[in-house]
Amino acid sequence: MLASPPPGSGLKPIYGGFPSLHQLWWMRRDPRRTIEPRREKFGDITYNITPIGKFVDTLSAPAAEAVALNKDKAFASAPAWGFMIGKFFRRGLLLMDFEEHRYHRLVLQQAFTTDRLKGYLEQMQPLIQQRVAAFPEGDNIRLLDEFKKLTLDVALEIFLGLKLSREEADRINKAFIDCVDAGMALIRYDMPGTRWSRGLAGRKVLEEFMYQHLPAKRAQQTPDLFSTLCHISSDEGHTFTDEDVVNHMIFLLMAAHDTSTITMTTMSYYLSRHLEWQSRARAQSRELPADVTYDNLSQFTVLDKVMKEALRLNAPVPGLVREAVKDTEIDGYFVPKGTRVGALAMTNHFNPELWTNPRKFDPDRFSPERAEDKSHKFAWMPFGGGVHKCIGLYFAQLEIKTIMHNLLLTKQWTVPPRYRWELDYSTLPVPKDGLPVRLMPYTK
């Protein structure tokens, strides 16, 4: 039992404990397989003892909704995420709460208005067309690596407004990777050779890089996000300090870079195994204009369904993490102050009560006729929910659809019939082998 409920409260205790060796093995290979046995044994709310402390896991959509919407402000994001990534992505939106979070989000929203999104799309289109057309062809092309390089280049040009050498871009990319990897480190102090140490070094590289370019961005207003953050203000006239700009840029670059890469890699994996869907998506792309615009984005209905199904099957951010800042309850279960709570996307995304045959790749479940994602507000939650819902979700969809549209127009790709990827869950879920495909020019 996690803790005894207050006498007379009528609340139920939460049960759980140490995972078995069998569960630990599956957590590394396919954590989704551990969910149903835990639900059957402990119910929809249970706790788990991990190397970094006790976590309460919510295993239902209503419980996830209660955590995300946080109506009585009992849960905070900063202490939970701060423990994991605070040293490397400090003062990002995810590491702020309540009034401070509201203040910063109101300012940041000015960088993601419809007009600015249209401008970002116009800027990124030529770069994406050029880079996708130049993707290497042949056997064993690792699409994860190709997407990662492309999304970094898009981020550097659209977010930073900078053209860097391949060597410098790779240096910045490595710094981001080291920061992300460090969040799940078991040794959490600066010892040479550890993930933690590499993460701290990566953060220093990113800070020095941002501060080096910040004066020029302050001096002249340009259409990139970096300059936008230097000059925007809220309706009340609030602006960002230099430190604010640097912190938000580092966090937003990480969020945009990794999540879009994972989503497109997942889409490509399933399209390589389900060639009928690759053909359907390509046929629609060929019917639509070569240039994606903000106004014709909604016409890519096949890509939209494939993207949503990819986000369901392999959510780039597996869930929400919060910490109770006071004694509270979730669905009638007692949660004491100081408890870390996880609302896991993969739990709801594979719940057979919410989805038909949830392990099957079936983009048509998102069609208007079926609309399985509407079975509950938190049945589908790859972008989180509540006040911390991903601020860049519309930018991400612009980028993903533009890249995949161009990939479909210029390339075709396959994997061997027996190939099944294996995901690495040590940080964010990515294929261990980088998704090697046979990538060839598309011939009409």
PDB file of N, CA and C in Angstrom, residues 62 85 92 104 111 123 143 182 187 192 214 216 239 282 297 322 444:
ATOM      1  N   PRO A  62     -10.203   8.408 -17.640  1.00  0.00           N
ATOM      2  CA  PRO A  62     -10.693   9.389 -16.656  1.00  0.00           C
ATOM      3  C   PRO A  62      -9.622   9.815 -15.663  1.00  0.00           C
ATOM      4  N   ILE A  85      14.705  16.151 -16.016  1.00  0.00           N
ATOM      5  CA  ILE A  85      15.395  16.894 -17.083  1.00  0.00           C
ATOM      6  C   ILE A  85      15.723  18.330 -16.705  1.00  0.00           C
ATOM      7  N   GLY A  92      12.096  25.607 -19.168  1.00  0.00           N
ATOM      8  CA  GLY A  92      11.206  25.417 -20.303  1.00  0.00           C
ATOM      9  C   GLY A  92       9.776  25.403 -19.804  1.00  0.00           C
ATOM     10  N   HIS A 104       4.377  32.871 -19.076  1.00  0.00           N
ATOM     11  CA  HIS A 104       5.305  32.531 -20.156  1.00  0.00           C
ATOM     12  C   HIS A 104       4.566  31.965 -21.364  1.00  0.00           C
ATOM     13  N   ALA A 111       4.267  33.429 -30.783  1.00  0.00           N
ATOM     14  CA  ALA A 111       5.179  32.861 -31.782  1.00  0.00           C
ATOM     15  C   ALA A 111       4.537  31.744 -32.588  1.00  0.00           C
ATOM     16  N   GLN A 123       8.840  29.274 -45.248  1.00  0.00           N
ATOM     17  CA  GLN A 123      10.297  29.211 -45.161  1.00  0.00           C
ATOM     18  C   GLN A 123      10.825  27.786 -45.281  1.00  0.00           C
ATOM     19  N   LEU A 143      16.232   5.428 -41.868  1.00  0.00           N
ATOM     20  CA  LEU A 143      15.368   6.599 -41.962  1.00  0.00           C
ATOM     21  C   LEU A 143      15.367   7.429 -40.690  1.00  0.00           C
ATOM     22  N   ALA A 182      20.447  12.087 -20.806  1.00  0.00           N
ATOM     23  CA  ALA A 182      20.802  12.246 -19.393  1.00  0.00           C
ATOM     24  C   ALA A 182      19.590  12.235 -18.480  1.00  0.00           C
ATOM     25  N   ILE A 187      22.899   7.207 -12.596  1.00  0.00           N
ATOM     26  CA  ILE A 187      23.909   7.945 -11.825  1.00  0.00           C
ATOM     27  C   ILE A 187      23.671   9.423 -12.090  1.00  0.00           C
ATOM     28  N   PRO A 192      32.716  11.812 -14.610  1.00  0.00           N
ATOM     29  CA  PRO A 192      33.170  11.689 -16.003  1.00  0.00           C
ATOM     30  C   PRO A 192      32.783  10.349 -16.622  1.00  0.00           C
ATOM     31  N   LEU A 214      22.562  35.535 -29.751  1.00  0.00           N
ATOM     32  CA  LEU A 214      21.451  36.326 -29.238  1.00  0.00           C
ATOM     33  C   LEU A 214      21.556  37.829 -29.541  1.00  0.00           C
ATOM     34  N   ALA A 216      22.647  39.456 -32.090  1.00  0.00           N
ATOM     35  CA  ALA A 216      22.211  39.739 -33.458  1.00  0.00           C
ATOM     36  C   ALA A 216      20.703  39.605 -33.589  1.00  0.00           C
ATOM     37  N   THR A 239       7.579  40.881 -21.844  1.00  0.00           N
ATOM     38  CA  THR A 239       8.584  40.396 -22.791  1.00  0.00           C
ATOM     39  C   THR A 239       9.525  39.424 -22.077  1.00  0.00           C
ATOM     40  N   ARG A 282       0.310   8.081 -51.175  1.00  0.00           N
ATOM     41  CA  ARG A 282       1.003   8.643 -52.344  1.00  0.00           C
ATOM     42  C   ARG A 282      -0.001   9.093 -53.399  1.00  0.00           C
ATOM     43  N   LEU A 297      -3.642  22.140 -46.118  1.00  0.00           N
ATOM     44  CA  LEU A 297      -3.152  21.113 -45.211  1.00  0.00           C
ATOM     45  C   LEU A 297      -4.251  20.116 -44.836  1.00  0.00           C
ATOM     46  N   ARG A 322       3.643  14.251 -13.239  1.00  0.00           N
ATOM     47  CA  ARG A 322       3.323  15.336 -12.316  1.00  0.00           C
ATOM     48  C   ARG A 322       3.709  14.920 -10.896  1.00  0.00           C
ATOM     49  N   LYS A 444       6.617   6.432 -61.633  1.00  0.00           N
ATOM     50  CA  LYS A 444       5.176   6.445 -61.904  1.00  0.00           C
ATOM     51  C   LYS A 444       4.771   5.194 -62.682  1.00  0.00           C
TER      52      LYS A 444
END
